[in-house]
Short mmCIF file of C-alpha atoms in Angstrom, two decimals:
data_model
loop_
_atom_site.label_atom_id
_atom_site.label_comp_id
_atom_site.label_asym_id
_atom_site.label_seq_id
_atom_site.Cartn_x
_atom_site.Cartn_y
_atom_site.Cartn_z
CA MET A 26 -7.36 -56.90 125.03
CA LYS A 27 -7.35 -56.51 121.52
CA TYR A 28 -4.62 -59.07 120.79
CA ASN A 29 -7.25 -61.43 122.89
CA LYS A 30 -10.07 -60.36 120.88
CA GLY A 31 -8.24 -60.68 117.36
CA LYS A 32 -7.30 -63.96 119.03
CA ALA A 33 -10.92 -65.71 119.98
CA GLN A 34 -12.23 -64.20 116.11
CA LEU A 35 -9.44 -65.77 114.78
CA PHE A 36 -10.44 -69.16 116.33
CA ALA A 37 -14.42 -68.42 115.64
CA SER A 38 -13.80 -68.17 111.90
CA ALA A 39 -11.42 -71.29 111.70
CA ALA A 40 -14.49 -73.18 113.49
CA THR A 41 -16.89 -71.79 111.56
CA MET A 42 -14.76 -72.59 108.26
CA ALA A 43 -14.37 -76.20 109.52
CA VAL A 44 -18.23 -77.19 110.40
CA ILE A 45 -19.03 -75.60 106.70
CA THR A 46 -16.14 -78.11 105.28
CA GLY A 47 -17.62 -81.10 107.35
CA TRP A 48 -21.12 -79.92 105.64
CA ALA A 49 -19.82 -79.79 102.28
CA ASN A 50 -18.54 -83.06 102.44
CA PRO A 51 -20.80 -85.74 100.03
CA VAL A 52 -20.93 -89.09 101.45
CA ALA A 53 -17.80 -91.01 100.04
CA ALA A 54 -18.90 -93.45 96.73
CA GLN A 55 -17.27 -96.76 97.07
CA CYS A 56 -17.33 -100.48 97.02
CA VAL A 57 -16.05 -102.06 99.82
CA THR A 58 -15.01 -105.82 99.87
CA ASP A 59 -14.74 -107.99 103.22
CA THR A 60 -14.13 -111.30 102.53
CA ALA A 61 -16.74 -112.47 100.03
CA THR A 62 -19.52 -109.40 100.40
CA VAL A 63 -19.30 -106.53 98.56
CA THR A 64 -21.40 -103.31 99.95
CA CYS A 65 -21.75 -100.15 97.44
CA THR A 66 -22.78 -96.85 99.05
CA GLY A 67 -22.81 -93.41 97.39
CA THR A 68 -23.31 -92.76 93.47
CA VAL A 69 -21.05 -95.33 91.78
CA THR A 70 -21.10 -97.40 88.08
CA ALA A 71 -22.04 -100.74 87.29
CA ALA A 72 -18.92 -101.46 86.19
CA THR A 73 -17.29 -100.91 89.83
CA VAL A 74 -19.51 -103.10 91.21
CA ASN A 75 -19.00 -105.39 89.06
CA ALA A 76 -15.14 -105.18 89.82
CA ALA A 77 -15.60 -105.16 93.05
CA ALA A 78 -17.98 -108.09 92.96
CA ASN A 79 -16.00 -109.78 90.35
CA SER A 80 -12.21 -109.48 92.83
CA VAL A 81 -13.86 -111.88 95.08
CA THR A 82 -12.60 -115.50 95.39
CA PRO A 83 -15.28 -118.01 94.04
CA PRO A 84 -16.96 -119.98 94.48
CA SER A 85 -19.59 -117.71 96.53
CA VAL A 86 -20.20 -114.18 96.28
CA THR A 87 -22.76 -111.64 98.18
CA VAL A 88 -23.34 -108.12 97.04
CA ARG A 89 -25.28 -105.22 98.90
CA VAL A 90 -26.24 -101.78 97.53
CA ALA A 91 -27.41 -99.71 100.13
CA ALA A 92 -30.10 -97.09 100.96
CA ASP A 93 -27.98 -93.88 99.83
CA ALA A 94 -26.71 -95.68 96.60
CA SER A 95 -26.90 -95.09 93.06
CA VAL A 96 -25.68 -97.80 91.15
CA VAL A 97 -25.44 -95.79 87.23
CA ALA A 98 -24.69 -96.36 83.39
CA PRO A 99 -22.90 -97.28 81.19
CA THR A 100 -22.33 -100.89 82.09
CA SER A 101 -26.24 -102.03 82.05
CA ALA A 102 -26.12 -104.69 84.60
CA ILE A 103 -24.73 -105.64 87.95
CA GLN A 104 -23.73 -108.86 86.28
CA PRO A 105 -21.43 -111.18 88.82
CA SER A 106 -19.21 -113.87 86.95
CA SER A 107 -20.28 -117.14 86.01
CA THR A 108 -16.83 -118.67 87.98
CA PHE A 109 -19.02 -118.19 90.86
CA THR A 110 -20.72 -122.01 90.89
CA GLY A 111 -21.62 -121.59 94.10
CA THR A 112 -23.89 -118.85 96.43
CA VAL A 113 -24.53 -115.55 94.25
CA ASP A 114 -26.50 -113.68 96.37
CA VAL A 115 -27.13 -109.71 95.07
CA GLY A 116 -29.51 -107.24 97.18
CA ASN A 117 -30.57 -103.82 96.31
CA ALA A 118 -32.06 -101.42 98.11
CA GLY A 119 -31.04 -98.53 96.23
CA THR A 120 -31.27 -97.50 92.74
CA LEU A 121 -30.41 -99.19 89.62
CA GLY A 122 -30.20 -96.95 86.91
CA THR A 123 -32.57 -94.56 85.57
CA ALA A 124 -35.22 -94.30 82.81
CA ALA A 125 -33.15 -93.12 80.03
CA ALA A 126 -29.93 -95.46 81.19
CA PRO A 127 -31.39 -98.27 82.52
CA VAL A 128 -29.49 -100.70 85.04
CA GLY A 129 -30.62 -104.26 86.06
CA VAL A 130 -29.27 -107.26 87.50
CA ARG A 131 -28.15 -110.63 85.49
CA TYR A 132 -26.52 -113.59 86.52
CA PHE A 133 -25.60 -116.83 83.98
CA GLY A 134 -25.35 -119.96 86.14
CA THR A 135 -24.40 -123.43 85.57
CA PRO A 136 -26.81 -126.02 84.79
CA ASP A 137 -25.15 -128.95 86.01
CA SER A 138 -24.60 -127.82 89.57
CA THR A 139 -26.93 -127.85 91.87
CA THR A 140 -24.63 -126.31 94.66
CA ASN A 141 -25.18 -122.83 92.24
CA ILE A 142 -27.60 -121.15 94.16
CA VAL A 143 -28.99 -117.59 93.41
CA SER A 144 -30.72 -115.24 95.69
CA VAL A 145 -32.05 -111.86 94.43
CA ALA A 146 -33.43 -108.99 97.04
CA ASN A 147 -35.00 -105.93 95.95
CA GLY A 148 -36.44 -103.37 98.04
CA GLY A 149 -35.54 -100.33 96.20
CA THR A 150 -35.51 -99.42 92.50
CA VAL A 151 -34.68 -101.22 89.60
CA THR A 152 -34.99 -99.99 86.24
CA GLY A 153 -33.24 -102.61 83.72
CA GLY A 154 -35.01 -105.86 85.00
CA VAL A 155 -33.93 -109.10 86.42
CA VAL A 156 -32.81 -112.14 84.33
CA VAL A 157 -31.32 -115.04 86.21
CA THR A 158 -30.75 -118.00 83.73
CA ASN A 159 -28.85 -121.14 83.67
CA ILE A 160 -29.41 -122.30 87.03
CA GLY A 161 -28.74 -125.89 88.63
CA GLY A 162 -29.75 -125.03 91.82
CA ALA A 163 -33.09 -122.79 93.60
CA ILE A 164 -33.14 -119.40 92.58
CA THR A 165 -35.37 -117.05 95.53
CA ALA A 166 -35.70 -113.42 94.26
CA THR A 167 -37.78 -111.10 96.65
CA ASN A 168 -39.20 -107.64 95.54
CA THR A 169 -40.45 -105.19 97.97
CA GLY A 170 -39.61 -102.28 96.12
CA THR A 171 -39.87 -101.52 91.79
CA ILE A 172 -38.80 -103.64 89.31
CA ALA A 173 -39.04 -101.93 85.90
CA GLY A 174 -37.76 -103.99 83.03
CA GLY A 175 -39.68 -107.66 84.47
CA VAL A 176 -38.35 -110.83 86.22
CA GLN A 177 -36.91 -114.05 83.88
CA LEU A 178 -35.83 -116.79 86.33
CA THR A 179 -34.97 -119.99 84.85
CA GLY A 180 -33.48 -122.94 86.06
CA SER A 181 -33.61 -126.64 86.80
CA GLY A 182 -34.34 -126.34 90.62
CA ALA A 183 -36.42 -124.75 92.67
CA ILE A 184 -37.89 -121.13 91.86
CA THR A 185 -39.33 -118.93 94.50
CA LEU A 186 -40.68 -115.76 93.76
CA THR A 187 -42.30 -113.29 96.16
CA SER A 188 -43.49 -109.69 95.44
CA SER A 189 -45.41 -107.30 96.89
CA GLY A 190 -43.55 -104.35 95.04
CA PRO A 191 -44.69 -103.72 91.31
CA ILE A 192 -43.27 -105.51 88.25
CA TYR A 193 -43.35 -104.58 84.71
CA VAL A 194 -41.61 -103.93 81.64
CA ALA A 195 -41.91 -100.25 80.91
CA GLY A 196 -42.22 -99.37 77.18
CA SER A 197 -44.19 -101.95 76.36
CA GLY A 198 -48.24 -102.76 75.77
CA ALA A 199 -50.77 -105.02 77.61
CA GLY A 200 -49.61 -108.72 77.70
CA ALA A 201 -46.08 -108.18 77.52
CA THR A 202 -44.53 -110.97 79.41
CA ALA A 203 -43.30 -108.91 82.98
CA VAL A 204 -42.94 -112.09 84.84
CA PHE A 205 -41.40 -115.29 83.19
CA LEU A 206 -40.63 -118.19 85.51
CA GLN A 207 -39.25 -121.92 84.73
CA SER A 208 -37.64 -124.62 85.85
CA GLN A 209 -36.67 -127.16 83.28
CA ARG A 210 -33.42 -128.81 81.89
CA SER A 211 -32.80 -131.39 79.42
CA VAL A 212 -30.02 -133.41 78.30
CA ASP A 213 -29.84 -135.85 75.33
CA THR A 214 -27.50 -139.21 75.86
CA THR A 215 -27.00 -140.76 72.40
CA THR A 216 -25.25 -144.63 72.59
CA GLY A 217 -24.49 -147.12 69.95
CA THR A 218 -23.17 -145.74 66.63
CA PRO A 219 -24.43 -143.50 64.24
CA GLY A 220 -26.47 -144.49 61.66
CA VAL A 221 -26.15 -148.59 62.73
CA ASP A 222 -27.75 -148.52 66.45
CA ALA A 223 -27.68 -145.51 67.66
CA LEU A 224 -30.23 -144.75 70.69
CA THR A 225 -30.65 -141.17 71.74
CA THR A 226 -32.22 -140.89 75.12
CA ARG A 227 -33.60 -137.50 76.99
CA ALA A 228 -33.28 -136.83 80.63
CA VAL A 229 -35.68 -134.04 82.02
CA THR A 230 -35.17 -132.58 85.24
CA ALA A 231 -37.55 -129.91 86.89
CA GLY A 232 -37.75 -128.34 90.64
CA ALA A 233 -41.22 -126.48 91.82
CA VAL A 234 -42.18 -122.89 90.68
CA ASN A 235 -43.77 -120.72 93.44
CA ALA A 236 -44.73 -117.26 93.10
CA VAL A 237 -46.83 -115.33 95.44
CA ILE A 238 -47.21 -112.08 94.21
CA SER A 239 -49.43 -108.85 95.98
CA ALA A 240 -48.63 -106.29 93.62
CA PRO A 241 -49.85 -105.25 90.46
CA ILE A 242 -47.52 -106.34 87.07
CA SER A 243 -48.48 -103.48 84.80
CA VAL A 244 -47.19 -100.40 83.86
CA PRO A 245 -47.98 -97.42 86.32
CA ALA A 246 -50.48 -94.91 85.28
CA ALA A 247 -48.98 -91.67 84.31
CA GLY A 248 -50.98 -88.91 84.19
CA THR A 249 -54.16 -89.55 82.01
CA ALA A 250 -52.93 -92.85 80.49
CA PRO A 251 -54.37 -95.93 82.97
CA ALA A 252 -52.70 -98.51 84.03
CA VAL A 253 -51.36 -101.17 81.53
CA PRO A 254 -51.82 -104.90 82.80
CA GLN A 255 -48.69 -107.14 81.94
CA ALA A 256 -48.48 -111.08 82.00
CA ILE A 257 -47.15 -113.56 84.02
CA GLN A 258 -45.96 -117.23 82.10
CA ILE A 259 -45.14 -119.81 84.53
CA ALA A 260 -43.43 -122.74 81.84
CA SER A 261 -42.47 -125.69 81.89
#
């Protein structure tokens, strides 16, 4: 009987240890690639996200940061390579960076390709802003979370920004441009002989720019300091 009792106690101890060990295991931090989609969970560096994204075969890539994920510095942005000349789709439901070490979203595209299309969706927190430039196709940005660092979208196709969450440039004062949208591209062509009969013509292309913003564009109030309104600029 003592032997059996000892076995029962031993088994109970082992089971208890197994349960405690299971509770102690954190969510694995990783970026998993499935065909052209990269999904990141846990705490990962922006460099890890970029390496996973850039391992995808162009022309298109999708990046998803899960709700439980934190993307940290020292690399300052999730930035797919410009070799992706098709559709670039970045979605964040987690947290990018911190106030002390911001991480944002960057993409520098292909201005002469109308098939270079970019989509950015933020439902979490972006501390380093969103910058998408030199895009020949459409740009669509949606924000239901918080974007500190501002939003800059420029290209020559249609640009659409829909935001129901705050956007601002931390550390900047009133009047700083927190949202900048511009659709325009100029291409100069010169014919003839320079110095004789040269003629330069400029072709300008542009798309429609639409912004639906239903949340403050201002640095949030902190303590006794009031909110600081900032600017929206739509240029041509």
